[in-house]
């Protein structure tokens, strides 16, 4: 039972588990062929159900069969001596055992300290036994022993933490388990012993002891504290005579205490309440603005927050609306207002209901009185200042007196017909009571021209003119101008309608209707005694009529045209008659196809309708029997007809009466015997893949077949298809193709064949792609060429050389400077001596990684306020990842994996004043990892502070004394804000006059580090 410090002689690990007080060694390294066992029985309770133990093992490996090897065994049994699941562990000496290492002593393996966690919750209340056994070699010549930690502490089943909202916390489960899987808010199946989390909630960890054995679960709870937020509210504007500022701030998040402060000298009614009032001082009013701040206190673990608003203080407005005026009610009032003070804008309003133009929101608009204003006789207009920005609005008024005007209304425009021309007039005058007077632009007469309601009788000249203007004018209008209203009298003529002359048409023709409507309208509507249709419309005087079958059968149609759009006039109609004759029907028969060996042809036609006679014609040179004037005939083919390949026959109707002749045609095709040529035999390479066939079939089409198993493209019916050869075709060595004519009609099919021989292609393998660091100058190549040829040639898409020769399959490639600059070179192995087959190539890509280089600036000295520190490393070459490390306790921003970075000093380096930062380039492919360091000296920063004997300048004769409270400083520079300076430690200064002065103190130490303090004097 080792209790002293020390390491195992074979494994080098401590014989006592780190942090423990003692351990048990079971067995030894003496060769006796012995076995040692220790066991302990204990009662499982809730306090020890999360059970753990630790062990380490050393075994000599004589390479015997497993049953004879030194070994180590752990087992746990319950009260019934039944093995507890997932607690049995057995290992015998051997190689490549997970968790074991080879000792520096040959023939010995070891496993360092290992922690095992077991959940015994199902066994609470039972006595369980844990048993450890070590076995020497069964032949007695080799040893095995183990160390057991006797503490057997219970493991912790979880934990909890509280952080500020938005911060990250890392939970770590106990070690000693094979795998860990985390699940919780925003975390799904995260693998690892430790898991960084930010979202509050419960996180569960599922574990395994080893394959197919679940380990104990763990539960961790993260609680977040919300950070405080402050909102002082929106900026405000008040007036100098209405300057109370009402504040309504808000503080959310973590419970904190609000505090209001001011850049001025006013007073808060309660500075520690969110809802409070601020009364600006006289100095605030004179300054014209003040800044108010709302800050949070008692923020818990989170930093305080401040929000500000600005208060603008404006002067009061002064308003003038101008002098009173009198206008006619039909006129507008021209207004001229002025506004000075806090605003120069205003808005007009009226005691009436009139309107302002162009807008009531300008100072100099025109006002148009309403009917109500006119009825009242006057209106008061008020100008009120706007955009007062917290000030009370100013007002000014002007009175406008109104006189009503007379308004004449002659009524609506009348329209009468020439034969119904008397006009009834009904006028009106509103407003001022003026006298009416009617007048005319024509020569007609009024029954009473001074009465509002009268009649007008047009003269012959008025009717001939068609238009007369009638006017109603006011007289005796007082101070307002006369008003005149007019109506336009329109006198229309009666319509004239003509349907046109009678017609006779053929049944295939449309009836052309050419009607006419004139006078007061040019529109009309057609009707018919038939059942056909009008095109494009019956509503057009000039249109077409398409007879129906019933119209053609009846032989006659009557049409009527009626005027429309007559206004005050009576509609007029006109009629016409059309006779219809039916056209002939001709059929020459169906098209035919015959073979060129046929000498005669039977043709048969049919003619009906107005005639039953016809006449045959053709584009051929043969002869008719009995003659071309007979509908049923025999035609004798000529040699020219056969050579042309077809004859077109035309049957034309005769004796058609009033209708045109009708024709019909029939085509007779003369098919010649096909001529087929499949082409000449071919020799191709298997790499060609496709066989191009070029056959001819005259005059017909054709279809291909083959002795192979490939396919034709686009199809076997193309005369020039391509054929895809198959592995079976290549194995056979040839394919025979046959072209057969198709579409032969009455003629027999014709065939022709062609043979294509197939030669095999070479096989080339250049090897797998290669990665090389620039520290090596060459790479070995191993290629192979087989089947069609056994020789090849290496070439490079780079600029390097092959040694000893590019014609050797196994050679070396010396890359060039250009290859290194590009970073890659493609090496190609191509077969040679290929015969009729094309050369075959294969390539291997050589990727050259430049050895990485770090250029980090020399050591530096900074002041502690230069925090964080900006650092940039010059990086070149090929590298995978960047890792910054520190000798201190600071942090990298945004993280330690980027470049450039910012480093925020930690407490240790701020105390010690020295720091070493290291940048490393990792995962550099075939090149080794690289690193570089920079040493940083951190100088302390002074703290500047002072107080003034007075912050208010009451007299130009009284000096202000400044007491310097700075720390860790030896040099001082004062700026009194009036162009005067001092380097004294505690100076006094007399100001020339009252005003605002910003006093600045800059404190420095022996390292040239500085700090600044300021104060305002009024």
Tab-separated table of C-alpha atoms in Angstrom, residues 182-344:
chain	number	residue	atom	x	y	z
A	182	UNK	CA	-25.074	17.692	-23.786
A	183	UNK	CA	-28.622	18.887	-24.434
A	184	UNK	CA	-30.400	22.005	-23.236
A	185	UNK	CA	-31.531	25.463	-24.387
A	186	UNK	CA	-29.839	26.191	-27.774
A	187	UNK	CA	-27.579	23.119	-27.295
A	188	UNK	CA	-28.376	19.878	-29.134
A	189	UNK	CA	-26.240	16.713	-28.911
A	190	UNK	CA	-23.021	18.623	-28.088
A	191	UNK	CA	-20.119	16.184	-27.696
A	192	UNK	CA	-17.428	16.856	-25.083
A	193	UNK	CA	-16.697	16.738	-21.375
A	194	UNK	CA	-17.101	20.538	-21.123
A	195	UNK	CA	-19.805	22.643	-22.827
A	196	UNK	CA	-19.938	26.482	-23.163
A	197	UNK	CA	-23.509	27.803	-22.657
A	198	UNK	CA	-25.204	31.224	-22.699
A	199	UNK	CA	-28.957	30.558	-22.555
A	200	UNK	CA	-30.476	30.100	-19.077
A	201	UNK	CA	-32.104	26.778	-18.224
A	202	UNK	CA	-31.389	23.173	-17.382
A	203	UNK	CA	-28.679	21.218	-19.282
A	204	UNK	CA	-28.551	17.425	-19.151
A	205	UNK	CA	-25.493	15.287	-19.901
A	206	UNK	CA	-25.858	11.720	-21.166
A	207	UNK	CA	-22.737	9.548	-20.756
A	208	UNK	CA	-21.400	6.104	-21.615
A	209	UNK	CA	-18.948	4.013	-19.580
A	210	UNK	CA	-17.895	2.104	-22.682
A	211	UNK	CA	-19.608	0.652	-25.759
A	212	UNK	CA	-23.276	-0.294	-25.120
A	213	UNK	CA	-23.062	0.720	-21.430
A	214	UNK	CA	-24.716	3.962	-20.369
A	215	UNK	CA	-22.999	6.031	-17.711
A	216	UNK	CA	-24.661	8.202	-15.023
A	217	UNK	CA	-26.576	11.337	-16.145
A	218	UNK	CA	-25.643	14.832	-14.939
A	219	UNK	CA	-27.811	17.945	-14.592
A	220	UNK	CA	-26.518	21.526	-14.643
A	221	UNK	CA	-28.586	24.689	-14.207
A	222	UNK	CA	-27.588	28.124	-15.609
A	223	UNK	CA	-29.321	31.214	-14.220
A	224	UNK	CA	-28.841	34.631	-15.846
A	225	UNK	CA	-29.191	38.031	-14.267
A	226	UNK	CA	-30.640	40.613	-16.704
A	227	UNK	CA	-28.429	43.654	-17.226
A	228	UNK	CA	-29.978	47.034	-16.445
A	229	UNK	CA	-31.057	49.450	-19.191
A	230	UNK	CA	-31.833	53.148	-18.822
A	231	UNK	CA	-33.975	55.450	-21.013
A	232	UNK	CA	-34.057	59.135	-20.074
A	233	UNK	CA	-36.745	59.833	-22.676
A	234	UNK	CA	-36.849	62.004	-25.782
A	235	UNK	CA	-35.227	65.458	-26.074
A	236	UNK	CA	-37.519	68.314	-24.985
A	237	UNK	CA	-38.031	71.977	-25.801
A	238	UNK	CA	-39.458	74.478	-23.287
A	239	UNK	CA	-39.994	78.235	-23.281
A	240	UNK	CA	-38.239	80.685	-20.993
A	241	UNK	CA	-41.616	81.596	-19.444
A	242	UNK	CA	-42.807	77.955	-19.289
A	243	UNK	CA	-39.655	76.078	-18.461
A	244	UNK	CA	-40.741	73.268	-16.095
A	245	UNK	CA	-39.337	70.009	-17.549
A	246	UNK	CA	-41.402	66.885	-16.789
A	247	UNK	CA	-39.224	63.761	-16.784
A	248	UNK	CA	-40.431	60.181	-17.147
A	249	UNK	CA	-37.452	57.843	-17.400
A	250	UNK	CA	-37.383	54.088	-17.326
A	251	UNK	CA	-34.954	51.514	-15.915
A	252	UNK	CA	-35.387	47.868	-16.874
A	253	UNK	CA	-33.482	44.623	-16.412
A	254	UNK	CA	-31.810	43.945	-13.072
A	255	UNK	CA	-33.433	45.877	-10.220
A	256	UNK	CA	-31.416	49.076	-9.779
A	257	UNK	CA	-31.785	52.583	-8.355
A	258	UNK	CA	-32.178	55.549	-10.774
A	259	UNK	CA	-30.288	58.843	-10.327
A	260	UNK	CA	-30.835	62.074	-12.326
A	261	UNK	CA	-28.075	64.665	-12.890
A	262	UNK	CA	-27.775	67.905	-14.903
A	263	UNK	CA	-25.075	69.677	-16.873
A	264	UNK	CA	-26.623	72.948	-15.664
A	265	UNK	CA	-27.483	74.436	-12.286
A	266	UNK	CA	-31.230	73.799	-12.130
A	267	UNK	CA	-33.066	71.757	-9.456
A	268	UNK	CA	-34.694	68.269	-9.580
A	269	UNK	CA	-37.773	67.841	-7.395
A	270	UNK	CA	-36.571	64.280	-6.603
A	271	UNK	CA	-33.316	63.163	-8.323
A	272	UNK	CA	-33.733	59.500	-7.218
A	273	UNK	CA	-37.232	59.056	-8.755
A	274	UNK	CA	-37.792	58.003	-12.379
A	275	UNK	CA	-40.743	60.403	-12.724
A	276	UNK	CA	-39.649	63.845	-11.500
A	277	UNK	CA	-39.481	67.516	-12.554
A	278	UNK	CA	-36.504	69.721	-13.403
A	279	UNK	CA	-36.642	73.516	-13.010
A	280	UNK	CA	-33.933	75.247	-15.097
A	281	UNK	CA	-31.946	78.022	-13.430
A	282	UNK	CA	-31.477	81.539	-14.787
A	283	UNK	CA	-28.097	80.408	-16.087
A	284	UNK	CA	-29.791	77.467	-17.885
A	285	UNK	CA	-32.274	79.927	-19.503
A	286	UNK	CA	-29.418	82.230	-20.551
A	287	UNK	CA	-27.437	79.286	-21.988
A	288	UNK	CA	-30.459	78.203	-24.058
A	289	UNK	CA	-30.001	74.464	-23.355
A	290	UNK	CA	-29.149	71.903	-20.644
A	291	UNK	CA	-28.317	68.162	-20.736
A	292	UNK	CA	-30.067	65.827	-18.241
A	293	UNK	CA	-28.688	62.331	-17.499
A	294	UNK	CA	-30.388	59.226	-16.011
A	295	UNK	CA	-27.945	56.650	-14.538
A	296	UNK	CA	-28.488	53.288	-12.825
A	297	UNK	CA	-27.144	52.466	-9.327
A	298	UNK	CA	-26.958	49.164	-7.396
A	299	UNK	CA	-26.566	47.115	-10.609
A	300	UNK	CA	-25.583	43.775	-9.112
A	301	UNK	CA	-22.911	42.076	-11.217
A	302	UNK	CA	-23.632	44.178	-14.309
A	303	UNK	CA	-22.073	47.588	-15.173
A	304	UNK	CA	-24.074	50.818	-14.730
A	305	UNK	CA	-25.898	52.381	-17.709
A	306	UNK	CA	-26.492	56.096	-18.477
A	307	UNK	CA	-29.015	57.729	-20.863
A	308	UNK	CA	-29.225	61.469	-21.634
A	309	UNK	CA	-31.695	63.961	-23.089
A	310	UNK	CA	-31.234	67.587	-24.133
A	311	UNK	CA	-33.604	70.424	-23.119
A	312	UNK	CA	-33.735	73.461	-25.462
A	313	UNK	CA	-35.017	76.754	-23.853
A	314	UNK	CA	-36.578	79.234	-26.308
A	315	UNK	CA	-37.981	82.862	-26.067
A	316	UNK	CA	-41.767	83.649	-26.396
A	317	UNK	CA	-43.424	84.538	-29.782
A	318	UNK	CA	-45.044	87.982	-30.769
A	319	UNK	CA	-47.921	88.075	-33.371
A	320	UNK	CA	-49.519	90.884	-35.579
A	321	UNK	CA	-52.499	90.124	-37.938
A	322	UNK	CA	-52.680	93.558	-39.763
A	323	UNK	CA	-55.497	96.214	-40.120
A	324	UNK	CA	-59.311	95.696	-40.614
A	325	UNK	CA	-60.627	95.854	-44.252
A	326	UNK	CA	-63.851	95.822	-46.352
A	327	UNK	CA	-64.232	93.767	-49.582
A	328	UNK	CA	-66.905	92.546	-51.977
A	329	UNK	CA	-68.076	89.039	-51.176
A	330	UNK	CA	-66.873	87.854	-54.596
A	331	UNK	CA	-63.342	89.114	-53.890
A	332	UNK	CA	-60.673	87.730	-51.571
A	333	UNK	CA	-58.996	89.453	-48.606
A	334	UNK	CA	-55.213	89.901	-48.885
A	335	UNK	CA	-53.679	89.226	-45.445
A	336	UNK	CA	-50.214	90.282	-44.159
A	337	UNK	CA	-49.194	88.914	-40.745
A	338	UNK	CA	-45.863	88.991	-38.854
A	339	UNK	CA	-44.485	86.698	-36.106
A	340	UNK	CA	-41.216	87.138	-34.149
A	341	UNK	CA	-39.627	85.434	-31.155
A	342	UNK	CA	-39.329	81.649	-30.635
A	343	UNK	CA	-40.953	80.995	-34.049
A	344	UNK	CA	-41.653	82.735	-37.356
